[in-house]
């Protein structure tokens, strides 16, 4: 399937294979040189439409002037000074801005990545409730460190050979019509499973600290749950004093056309986890939760780099700019979905998503068509578009939120044509 590489690109890839652990899965040989807005250029100068934003990170695109200026200005002041022992204004400023988007008084803990936000949320939930159990959902992705990995289950390879995982955890089906344990809309089925089976036979609810879920499963295939699922689930959790943690690492910061995806579902999670887009491309994560829950005692949790000032300078710009883009995200997302829905192919099973978080799932003979996905991704790349995969066989599209309509339509048309060629 693959075509010969230029010597320059081949050299980078060979040396990558020689010097880096190859535990990644790359879809095609893109070697980036630089980017601008929603465009990416490889080291041969070829231009691409960025349809993944560095896996949902670059909300404001590449080389955003405001971010560059804010980071430069901060660089002149100080690069680092750990919040574990000292104070700085920027940390408070960004936290104030973040909590202003929450539906209740909240507090923030800064981290460096998505998985670290999930680890912190687990500790906050256990520490606050004094309970041990955490319940997750099948087909989720919450990260790859040993705590978050207990809840990550979108592919068996993510867990293979790393057991034993965190104890006192349990995974239940996500409300996903593709799951054979679920009927078409399985909200009620799942809720009665939780109360009548999980709580009665597996773990007493008084021992459960929290449920953790992605409001839309991303890595698992961009699975959008029924509108009422989380609000109905939360009613049950509240009865038993169990916290709801929603992992907004990928869905947060405007990706779905709202600041946070939970806003689509009429639910108020007790804690949310953030990373990816919040730092505008610099490593930053955050846990945001109800003021009274964010109460781990002094000395019990910290990190050296969390809330790095350069990343926070970028985050300040991101949090100012993203709210202005939400209507644009909804409109452009609709344009991409409309284009994909026009695809004439027996292999297109479903186009789904919210805002600029979109998937086109491919199936052959009723089964995931992984080979078809690989072809579509590779051929789109050859034609200058950069989507990635999700789940076993879905084309995942999550461009920078600032992407222009014309670029978005062009990228979607190329993907559509590549699906039609299968
Ligand atoms: N949670 C969700 C929902 C994610 O999508 C991801 C990464 O894709 C993570 C957590 C882990 O984030 P990181 O790769 O920054 O550790």
GROMACS .gro file of C-alpha atoms and ligand atoms in nm:
model
  438
    1UNK     CA    1   0.000   0.000   0.000
    2UNK     CA    2   0.273   0.246   0.096
    3UNK     CA    3   0.476   0.437  -0.160
    4UNK     CA    4   0.852   0.501  -0.149
    5UNK     CA    5   0.964   0.776   0.088
    6UNK     CA    6   1.200   1.059  -0.001
    7UNK     CA    7   1.554   1.005   0.139
    8UNK     CA    8   1.507   1.291   0.388
    9UNK     CA    9   1.184   1.148   0.529
   10UNK     CA   10   1.319   0.794   0.524
   11UNK     CA   11   1.621   0.901   0.732
   12UNK     CA   12   1.403   1.048   1.011
   13UNK     CA   13   1.181   0.740   1.018
   14UNK     CA   14   1.475   0.495   1.025
   15UNK     CA   15   1.641   0.688   1.308
   16UNK     CA   16   1.312   0.715   1.495
   17UNK     CA   17   1.287   0.336   1.476
   18UNK     CA   18   1.644   0.301   1.597
   19UNK     CA   19   1.637   0.547   1.887
   20UNK     CA   20   1.276   0.567   2.011
   21UNK     CA   21   1.077   0.288   2.174
   22UNK     CA   22   0.827   0.182   1.910
   23UNK     CA   23   0.522   0.152   2.134
   24UNK     CA   24   0.329   0.407   1.926
   25UNK     CA   25   0.098   0.331   1.638
   26UNK     CA   26   0.155   0.569   1.348
   27UNK     CA   27  -0.095   0.567   1.063
   28UNK     CA   28   0.128   0.722   0.793
   29UNK     CA   29   0.478   0.868   0.758
   30UNK     CA   30   0.418   1.237   0.824
   31UNK     CA   31   0.736   1.417   0.933
   32UNK     CA   32   0.627   1.765   1.034
   33UNK     CA   33   0.843   2.070   0.976
   34UNK     CA   34   0.602   2.344   1.084
   35UNK     CA   35   0.239   2.449   1.090
   36UNK     CA   36   0.030   2.762   1.050
   37UNK     CA   37  -0.336   2.781   1.148
   38UNK     CA   38  -0.500   2.458   1.032
   39UNK     CA   39  -0.221   2.377   0.786
   40UNK     CA   40   0.083   2.157   0.839
   41UNK     CA   41   0.399   2.139   0.624
   42UNK     CA   42   0.629   1.838   0.612
   43UNK     CA   43   1.008   1.851   0.582
   44UNK     CA   44   0.978   1.838   0.201
   45UNK     CA   45   0.751   2.145   0.205
   46UNK     CA   46   0.430   1.956   0.120
   47UNK     CA   47   0.114   2.115   0.263
   48UNK     CA   48  -0.156   1.923   0.457
   49UNK     CA   49  -0.493   2.007   0.612
   50UNK     CA   50  -0.464   1.933   0.982
   51UNK     CA   51  -0.761   1.710   1.062
   52UNK     CA   52  -0.633   1.590   1.400
   53UNK     CA   53  -0.482   1.900   1.571
   54UNK     CA   54  -0.206   1.692   1.729
   55UNK     CA   55  -0.474   1.460   1.871
   56UNK     CA   56  -0.722   1.722   1.981
   57UNK     CA   57  -0.467   1.963   2.124
   58UNK     CA   58  -0.422   2.266   1.896
   59UNK     CA   59  -0.757   2.438   1.944
   60UNK     CA   60  -0.625   2.769   1.811
   61UNK     CA   61  -0.416   2.599   1.545
   62UNK     CA   62  -0.044   2.617   1.480
   63UNK     CA   63   0.174   2.923   1.547
   64UNK     CA   64  -0.107   3.133   1.690
   65UNK     CA   65   0.032   3.486   1.725
   66UNK     CA   66  -0.142   3.560   2.055
   67UNK     CA   67  -0.006   3.240   2.212
   68UNK     CA   68   0.343   3.307   2.077
   69UNK     CA   69   0.344   3.660   2.221
   70UNK     CA   70   0.203   3.552   2.558
   71UNK     CA   71   0.458   3.272   2.595
   72UNK     CA   72   0.746   3.497   2.483
   73UNK     CA   73   0.645   3.759   2.737
   74UNK     CA   74   0.632   3.496   3.012
   75UNK     CA   75   0.970   3.354   2.903
   76UNK     CA   76   1.128   3.689   2.980
   77UNK     CA   77   0.992   3.667   3.335
   78UNK     CA   78   1.039   3.307   3.456
   79UNK     CA   79   1.014   2.960   3.299
   80UNK     CA   80   0.936   2.767   3.611
   81UNK     CA   81   0.881   2.803   3.981
   82UNK     CA   82   0.700   2.518   4.144
   83UNK     CA   83   0.350   2.581   4.279
   84UNK     CA   84   0.417   2.307   4.535
   85UNK     CA   85   0.624   2.554   4.738
   86UNK     CA   86   0.563   2.902   4.594
   87UNK     CA   87   0.291   3.126   4.453
   88UNK     CA   88   0.239   3.311   4.125
   89UNK     CA   89  -0.041   3.529   3.995
   90UNK     CA   90  -0.081   3.354   3.661
   91UNK     CA   91  -0.180   3.028   3.835
   92UNK     CA   92  -0.462   3.207   4.014
   93UNK     CA   93  -0.568   3.404   3.706
   94UNK     CA   94  -0.608   3.094   3.490
   95UNK     CA   95  -0.780   2.901   3.770
   96UNK     CA   96  -1.028   3.188   3.817
   97UNK     CA   97  -1.103   3.184   3.445
   98UNK     CA   98  -1.144   2.805   3.441
   99UNK     CA   99  -1.385   2.794   3.733
  100UNK     CA  100  -1.590   3.073   3.574
  101UNK     CA  101  -1.702   2.814   3.316
  102UNK     CA  102  -1.827   2.574   3.585
  103UNK     CA  103  -2.189   2.567   3.702
  104UNK     CA  104  -2.087   2.580   4.071
  105UNK     CA  105  -1.805   2.719   4.291
  106UNK     CA  106  -1.498   2.516   4.201
  107UNK     CA  107  -1.124   2.478   4.259
  108UNK     CA  108  -0.840   2.369   4.032
  109UNK     CA  109  -0.540   2.136   4.057
  110UNK     CA  110  -0.286   2.166   3.772
  111UNK     CA  111  -0.117   1.868   3.609
  112UNK     CA  112   0.102   1.805   3.304
  113UNK     CA  113  -0.108   1.561   3.101
  114UNK     CA  114  -0.440   1.384   3.067
  115UNK     CA  115  -0.334   1.070   3.245
  116UNK     CA  116  -0.198   1.273   3.536
  117UNK     CA  117  -0.529   1.459   3.563
  118UNK     CA  118  -0.708   1.125   3.586
  119UNK     CA  119  -0.463   0.999   3.851
  120UNK     CA  120  -0.524   1.315   4.054
  121UNK     CA  121  -0.903   1.282   4.016
  122UNK     CA  122  -0.886   0.924   4.147
  123UNK     CA  123  -0.691   1.040   4.452
  124UNK     CA  124  -0.922   1.337   4.512
  125UNK     CA  125  -1.230   1.111   4.494
  126UNK     CA  126  -1.080   0.851   4.727
  127UNK     CA  127  -0.936   1.110   4.964
  128UNK     CA  128  -1.258   1.310   4.987
  129UNK     CA  129  -1.499   1.020   5.029
  130UNK     CA  130  -1.273   0.786   5.225
  131UNK     CA  131  -1.404   0.512   4.991
  132UNK     CA  132  -1.193   0.288   4.772
  133UNK     CA  133  -1.391   0.166   4.471
  134UNK     CA  134  -1.405   0.345   4.137
  135UNK     CA  135  -1.631   0.230   3.855
  136UNK     CA  136  -1.540   0.291   3.491
  137UNK     CA  137  -1.688   0.202   3.152
  138UNK     CA  138  -1.584  -0.046   2.886
  139UNK     CA  139  -1.426   0.092   2.568
  140UNK     CA  140  -1.298   0.400   2.752
  141UNK     CA  141  -0.967   0.580   2.725
  142UNK     CA  142  -0.837   0.760   3.033
  143UNK     CA  143  -0.460   0.731   2.990
  144UNK     CA  144  -0.180   0.481   3.023
  145UNK     CA  145  -0.025   0.518   3.369
  146UNK     CA  146  -0.105   0.248   3.622
  147UNK     CA  147  -0.407   0.418   3.783
  148UNK     CA  148  -0.578   0.551   3.472
  149UNK     CA  149  -0.496   0.229   3.285
  150UNK     CA  150  -0.739   0.042   3.511
  151UNK     CA  151  -1.016   0.238   3.337
  152UNK     CA  152  -0.871   0.235   2.986
  153UNK     CA  153  -1.016  -0.045   2.781
  154UNK     CA  154  -1.067   0.058   2.422
  155UNK     CA  155  -0.812  -0.200   2.297
  156UNK     CA  156  -0.677  -0.508   2.480
  157UNK     CA  157  -0.318  -0.423   2.376
  158UNK     CA  158  -0.334  -0.117   2.603
  159UNK     CA  159  -0.350  -0.348   2.906
  160UNK     CA  160  -0.183  -0.666   2.778
  161UNK     CA  161   0.109  -0.775   3.004
  162UNK     CA  162   0.068  -0.483   3.247
  163UNK     CA  163  -0.148  -0.655   3.511
  164UNK     CA  164  -0.218  -0.643   3.799
  165UNK     CA  165  -0.396  -0.313   3.751
  166UNK     CA  166  -0.540  -0.090   4.023
  167UNK     CA  167  -0.763  -0.304   4.251
  168UNK     CA  168  -1.118  -0.216   4.366
  169UNK     CA  169  -1.221  -0.108   4.019
  170UNK     CA  170  -1.489  -0.244   3.787
  171UNK     CA  171  -1.588  -0.170   3.429
  172UNK     CA  172  -1.947  -0.168   3.310
  173UNK     CA  173  -2.077  -0.129   2.952
  174UNK     CA  174  -2.099   0.224   2.808
  175UNK     CA  175  -2.436   0.316   2.660
  176UNK     CA  176  -2.324   0.224   2.310
  177UNK     CA  177  -2.567   0.054   2.076
  178UNK     CA  178  -2.274  -0.140   1.920
  179UNK     CA  179  -2.208  -0.318   2.250
  180UNK     CA  180  -2.375  -0.662   2.238
  181UNK     CA  181  -2.462  -0.622   2.608
  182UNK     CA  182  -2.672  -0.317   2.521
  183UNK     CA  183  -2.995  -0.277   2.329
  184UNK     CA  184  -3.051   0.016   2.087
  185UNK     CA  185  -3.076   0.282   2.362
  186UNK     CA  186  -2.961   0.120   2.678
  187UNK     CA  187  -2.993   0.397   2.937
  188UNK     CA  188  -3.258   0.214   3.140
  189UNK     CA  189  -3.096  -0.124   3.092
  190UNK     CA  190  -2.767   0.009   3.231
  191UNK     CA  191  -2.923   0.199   3.517
  192UNK     CA  192  -3.105  -0.109   3.641
  193UNK     CA  193  -2.787  -0.313   3.596
  194UNK     CA  194  -2.607  -0.063   3.821
  195UNK     CA  195  -2.866  -0.062   4.097
  196UNK     CA  196  -2.986  -0.422   4.081
  197UNK     CA  197  -2.664  -0.605   3.999
  198UNK     CA  198  -2.353  -0.397   4.052
  199UNK     CA  199  -2.463  -0.247   4.385
  200UNK     CA  200  -2.635  -0.562   4.513
  201UNK     CA  201  -2.395  -0.833   4.400
  202UNK     CA  202  -2.050  -0.688   4.335
  203UNK     CA  203  -1.983  -0.387   4.555
  204UNK     CA  204  -2.191  -0.211   4.815
  205UNK     CA  205  -2.249   0.147   4.698
  206UNK     CA  206  -2.126   0.280   5.035
  207UNK     CA  207  -1.778   0.164   4.929
  208UNK     CA  208  -1.779   0.342   4.591
  209UNK     CA  209  -1.596   0.675   4.572
  210UNK     CA  210  -1.676   0.763   4.210
  211UNK     CA  211  -1.782   0.667   3.861
  212UNK     CA  212  -1.548   0.787   3.587
  213UNK     CA  213  -1.653   0.827   3.223
  214UNK     CA  214  -1.578   1.016   2.907
  215UNK     CA  215  -1.883   1.229   2.820
  216UNK     CA  216  -1.819   1.114   2.462
  217UNK     CA  217  -1.587   0.817   2.419
  218UNK     CA  218  -1.307   0.945   2.196
  219UNK     CA  219  -1.035   0.690   2.140
  220UNK     CA  220  -1.306   0.420   2.157
  221UNK     CA  221  -1.465   0.556   1.837
  222UNK     CA  222  -1.633   0.892   1.915
  223UNK     CA  223  -1.935   0.732   2.080
  224UNK     CA  224  -2.201   0.986   2.177
  225UNK     CA  225  -2.421   0.851   2.462
  226UNK     CA  226  -2.799   0.904   2.480
  227UNK     CA  227  -2.883   1.261   2.591
  228UNK     CA  228  -3.026   1.155   2.926
  229UNK     CA  229  -2.770   0.893   3.030
  230UNK     CA  230  -2.539   1.097   3.254
  231UNK     CA  231  -2.816   1.298   3.419
  232UNK     CA  232  -3.007   0.978   3.502
  233UNK     CA  233  -2.690   0.807   3.622
  234UNK     CA  234  -2.604   1.104   3.842
  235UNK     CA  235  -2.945   1.086   4.012
  236UNK     CA  236  -2.856   0.734   4.127
  237UNK     CA  237  -2.501   0.830   4.228
  238UNK     CA  238  -2.625   1.122   4.437
  239UNK     CA  239  -2.853   0.887   4.636
  240UNK     CA  240  -2.546   0.697   4.751
  241UNK     CA  241  -2.298   0.985   4.788
  242UNK     CA  242  -2.094   0.865   4.488
  243UNK     CA  243  -1.905   1.125   4.284
  244UNK     CA  244  -1.928   1.160   3.906
  245UNK     CA  245  -1.596   1.229   3.733
  246UNK     CA  246  -1.624   1.323   3.367
  247UNK     CA  247  -1.300   1.299   3.173
  248UNK     CA  248  -1.302   1.602   2.942
  249UNK     CA  249  -0.938   1.564   2.840
  250UNK     CA  250  -1.037   1.533   2.475
  251UNK     CA  251  -1.391   1.672   2.469
  252UNK     CA  252  -1.324   1.983   2.681
  253UNK     CA  253  -1.220   2.336   2.578
  254UNK     CA  254  -1.469   2.386   2.296
  255UNK     CA  255  -1.413   2.066   2.099
  256UNK     CA  256  -1.783   1.975   2.086
  257UNK     CA  257  -1.918   2.328   2.036
  258UNK     CA  258  -1.960   2.388   2.411
  259UNK     CA  259  -1.682   2.478   2.651
  260UNK     CA  260  -1.723   2.131   2.809
  261UNK     CA  261  -1.911   1.835   2.662
  262UNK     CA  262  -2.107   1.778   2.984
  263UNK     CA  263  -2.307   2.092   2.894
  264UNK     CA  264  -2.478   1.890   2.616
  265UNK     CA  265  -2.609   1.639   2.867
  266UNK     CA  266  -2.782   1.844   3.138
  267UNK     CA  267  -2.554   1.706   3.408
  268UNK     CA  268  -2.316   1.862   3.661
  269UNK     CA  269  -2.021   1.631   3.717
  270UNK     CA  270  -1.851   1.671   4.056
  271UNK     CA  271  -1.505   1.665   3.899
  272UNK     CA  272  -1.377   1.710   3.544
  273UNK     CA  273  -1.034   1.625   3.410
  274UNK     CA  274  -0.869   1.839   3.144
  275UNK     CA  275  -0.546   1.838   2.939
  276UNK     CA  276  -0.481   1.840   2.561
  277UNK     CA  277  -0.628   2.170   2.431
  278UNK     CA  278  -0.602   2.376   2.748
  279UNK     CA  279  -0.229   2.449   2.706
  280UNK     CA  280  -0.256   2.552   2.340
  281UNK     CA  281   0.011   2.290   2.257
  282UNK     CA  282   0.220   2.323   2.573
  283UNK     CA  283   0.189   2.040   2.827
  284UNK     CA  284  -0.079   2.134   3.077
  285UNK     CA  285  -0.364   1.952   3.246
  286UNK     CA  286  -0.610   2.038   3.520
  287UNK     CA  287  -0.862   1.884   3.753
  288UNK     CA  288  -1.158   2.109   3.824
  289UNK     CA  289  -1.406   2.009   4.091
  290UNK     CA  290  -1.659   2.131   4.343
  291UNK     CA  291  -1.490   2.350   4.603
  292UNK     CA  292  -1.591   2.124   4.891
  293UNK     CA  293  -1.457   1.812   4.717
  294UNK     CA  294  -1.117   1.953   4.624
  295UNK     CA  295  -0.999   1.913   4.981
  296UNK     CA  296  -0.690   1.690   4.985
  297UNK     CA  297  -0.483   1.801   5.285
  298UNK     CA  298  -0.146   1.984   5.257
  299UNK     CA  299   0.136   1.748   5.165
  300UNK     CA  300  -0.093   1.475   5.031
  301UNK     CA  301  -0.072   1.555   4.658
  302UNK     CA  302   0.151   1.774   4.439
  303UNK     CA  303   0.383   1.777   4.139
  304UNK     CA  304   0.689   1.973   4.029
  305UNK     CA  305   0.576   2.101   3.690
  306UNK     CA  306   0.194   2.126   3.720
  307UNK     CA  307   0.084   2.475   3.622
  308UNK     CA  308   0.405   2.557   3.438
  309UNK     CA  309   0.399   2.933   3.375
  310UNK     CA  310   0.473   2.909   3.001
  311UNK     CA  311   0.185   2.663   2.959
  312UNK     CA  312  -0.040   2.883   3.172
  313UNK     CA  313   0.044   3.189   2.962
  314UNK     CA  314  -0.077   2.991   2.660
  315UNK     CA  315  -0.380   2.862   2.853
  316UNK     CA  316  -0.485   3.216   2.937
  317UNK     CA  317  -0.508   3.294   2.564
  318UNK     CA  318  -0.687   2.965   2.491
  319UNK     CA  319  -0.948   3.033   2.758
  320UNK     CA  320  -1.005   3.385   2.627
  321UNK     CA  321  -1.033   3.283   2.260
  322UNK     CA  322  -1.215   2.948   2.260
  323UNK     CA  323  -1.550   3.080   2.393
  324UNK     CA  324  -1.565   3.308   2.084
  325UNK     CA  325  -1.529   3.006   1.855
  326UNK     CA  326  -1.811   2.785   1.981
  327UNK     CA  327  -2.068   2.873   1.712
  328UNK     CA  328  -1.802   2.834   1.445
  329UNK     CA  329  -1.717   2.486   1.584
  330UNK     CA  330  -2.083   2.381   1.565
  331UNK     CA  331  -2.126   2.516   1.211
  332UNK     CA  332  -1.807   2.374   1.063
  333UNK     CA  333  -1.868   2.043   1.239
  334UNK     CA  334  -2.205   2.027   1.068
  335UNK     CA  335  -2.049   2.100   0.727
  336UNK     CA  336  -1.801   1.814   0.772
  337UNK     CA  337  -2.071   1.573   0.889
  338UNK     CA  338  -2.301   1.672   0.599
  339UNK     CA  339  -2.023   1.607   0.350
  340UNK     CA  340  -1.942   1.267   0.503
  341UNK     CA  341  -2.307   1.167   0.515
  342UNK     CA  342  -2.316   1.207   0.134
  343UNK     CA  343  -2.064   0.920   0.102
  344UNK     CA  344  -2.185   0.651  -0.135
  345UNK     CA  345  -2.017   0.339   0.001
  346UNK     CA  346  -2.145   0.006   0.133
  347UNK     CA  347  -1.867   0.031   0.395
  348UNK     CA  348  -1.979   0.351   0.567
  349UNK     CA  349  -2.161   0.225   0.877
  350UNK     CA  350  -2.219   0.558   1.054
  351UNK     CA  351  -2.113   0.923   1.072
  352UNK     CA  352  -2.140   1.060   1.426
  353UNK     CA  353  -2.004   1.324   1.660
  354UNK     CA  354  -2.063   1.665   1.813
  355UNK     CA  355  -1.902   1.991   1.704
  356UNK     CA  356  -1.556   1.925   1.566
  357UNK     CA  357  -1.532   1.579   1.723
  358UNK     CA  358  -1.642   1.351   1.440
  359UNK     CA  359  -1.605   0.990   1.329
  360UNK     CA  360  -1.696   0.794   1.018
  361UNK     CA  361  -1.706   0.426   1.109
  362UNK     CA  362  -1.635   0.166   0.841
  363UNK     CA  363  -1.773  -0.187   0.842
  364UNK     CA  364  -1.749  -0.479   0.605
  365UNK     CA  365  -1.983  -0.774   0.639
  366UNK     CA  366  -2.109  -0.626   0.966
  367UNK     CA  367  -1.758  -0.632   1.118
  368UNK     CA  368  -1.512  -0.348   1.183
  369UNK     CA  369  -1.326  -0.282   0.857
  370UNK     CA  370  -0.980  -0.199   0.996
  371UNK     CA  371  -0.802  -0.257   0.668
  372UNK     CA  372  -1.041  -0.011   0.501
  373UNK     CA  373  -0.967   0.245   0.774
  374UNK     CA  374  -0.592   0.208   0.720
  375UNK     CA  375  -0.637   0.261   0.345
  376UNK     CA  376  -0.855   0.569   0.389
  377UNK     CA  377  -0.611   0.725   0.636
  378UNK     CA  378  -0.307   0.654   0.422
  379UNK     CA  379  -0.467   0.772   0.098
  380UNK     CA  380  -0.607   1.087   0.263
  381UNK     CA  381  -0.256   1.162   0.387
  382UNK     CA  382  -0.120   1.116   0.033
  383UNK     CA  383  -0.380   1.369  -0.083
  384UNK     CA  384  -0.287   1.621   0.187
  385UNK     CA  385  -0.534   1.555   0.471
  386UNK     CA  386  -0.442   1.427   0.819
  387UNK     CA  387  -0.723   1.237   0.995
  388UNK     CA  388  -0.642   0.955   1.241
  389UNK     CA  389  -0.825   0.641   1.356
  390UNK     CA  390  -1.053   0.576   1.652
  391UNK     CA  391  -1.191   0.247   1.779
  392UNK     CA  392  -1.131  -0.047   1.549
  393UNK     CA  393  -1.240   0.112   1.225
  394UNK     CA  394  -1.350   0.474   1.251
  395UNK     CA  395  -1.191   0.770   1.074
  396UNK     CA  396  -1.150   1.035   1.346
  397UNK     CA  397  -1.170   1.402   1.251
  398UNK     CA  398  -1.084   1.672   1.505
  399UNK     CA  399  -0.923   1.971   1.334
  400UNK     CA  400  -0.810   2.290   1.509
  401UNK     CA  401  -1.122   2.480   1.617
  402UNK     CA  402  -1.017   2.777   1.404
  403UNK     CA  403  -1.025   2.578   1.077
  404UNK     CA  404  -1.174   2.776   0.788
  405UNK     CA  405  -1.496   2.643   0.630
  406UNK     CA  406  -1.338   2.594   0.288
  407UNK     CA  407  -1.047   2.390   0.424
  408UNK     CA  408  -1.281   2.181   0.636
  409UNK     CA  409  -1.506   2.107   0.337
  410UNK     CA  410  -1.209   2.022   0.117
  411UNK     CA  411  -1.064   1.783   0.376
  412UNK     CA  412  -1.400   1.614   0.430
  413UNK     CA  413  -1.453   1.576   0.054
  414UNK     CA  414  -1.118   1.402   0.014
  415UNK     CA  415  -1.197   1.159   0.297
  416UNK     CA  416  -1.540   1.094   0.147
  417UNK     CA  417  -1.382   1.018  -0.193
  418UNK     CA  418  -1.131   0.784  -0.032
  419UNK     CA  419  -1.408   0.592   0.146
  420UNK     CA  420  -1.594   0.569  -0.187
  421UNK     CA  421  -1.284   0.424  -0.354
  422UNK     CA  422  -1.267   0.125  -0.112
  423LIG     N1  423  -0.842   1.093   2.885
  423LIG     C1  424  -0.891   1.103   2.761
  423LIG     C2  425  -1.039   1.113   2.741
  423LIG     C3  426  -0.805   1.103   2.651
  423LIG     O1  427  -0.854   1.111   2.527
  423LIG     C4  428  -0.666   1.093   2.673
  423LIG     C5  429  -0.572   1.091   2.561
  423LIG     O2  430  -0.605   1.069   2.448
  423LIG     C6  431  -0.620   1.084   2.806
  423LIG     C7  432  -0.711   1.084   2.909
  423LIG     C8  433  -0.473   1.074   2.834
  423LIG     O3  434  -0.412   1.194   2.807
  423LIG     P1  435  -0.253   1.202   2.793
  423LIG     O4  436  -0.217   1.132   2.667
  423LIG     O5  437  -0.224   1.349   2.792
  423LIG     O6  438  -0.197   1.134   2.913
   0.00000   0.00000   0.00000
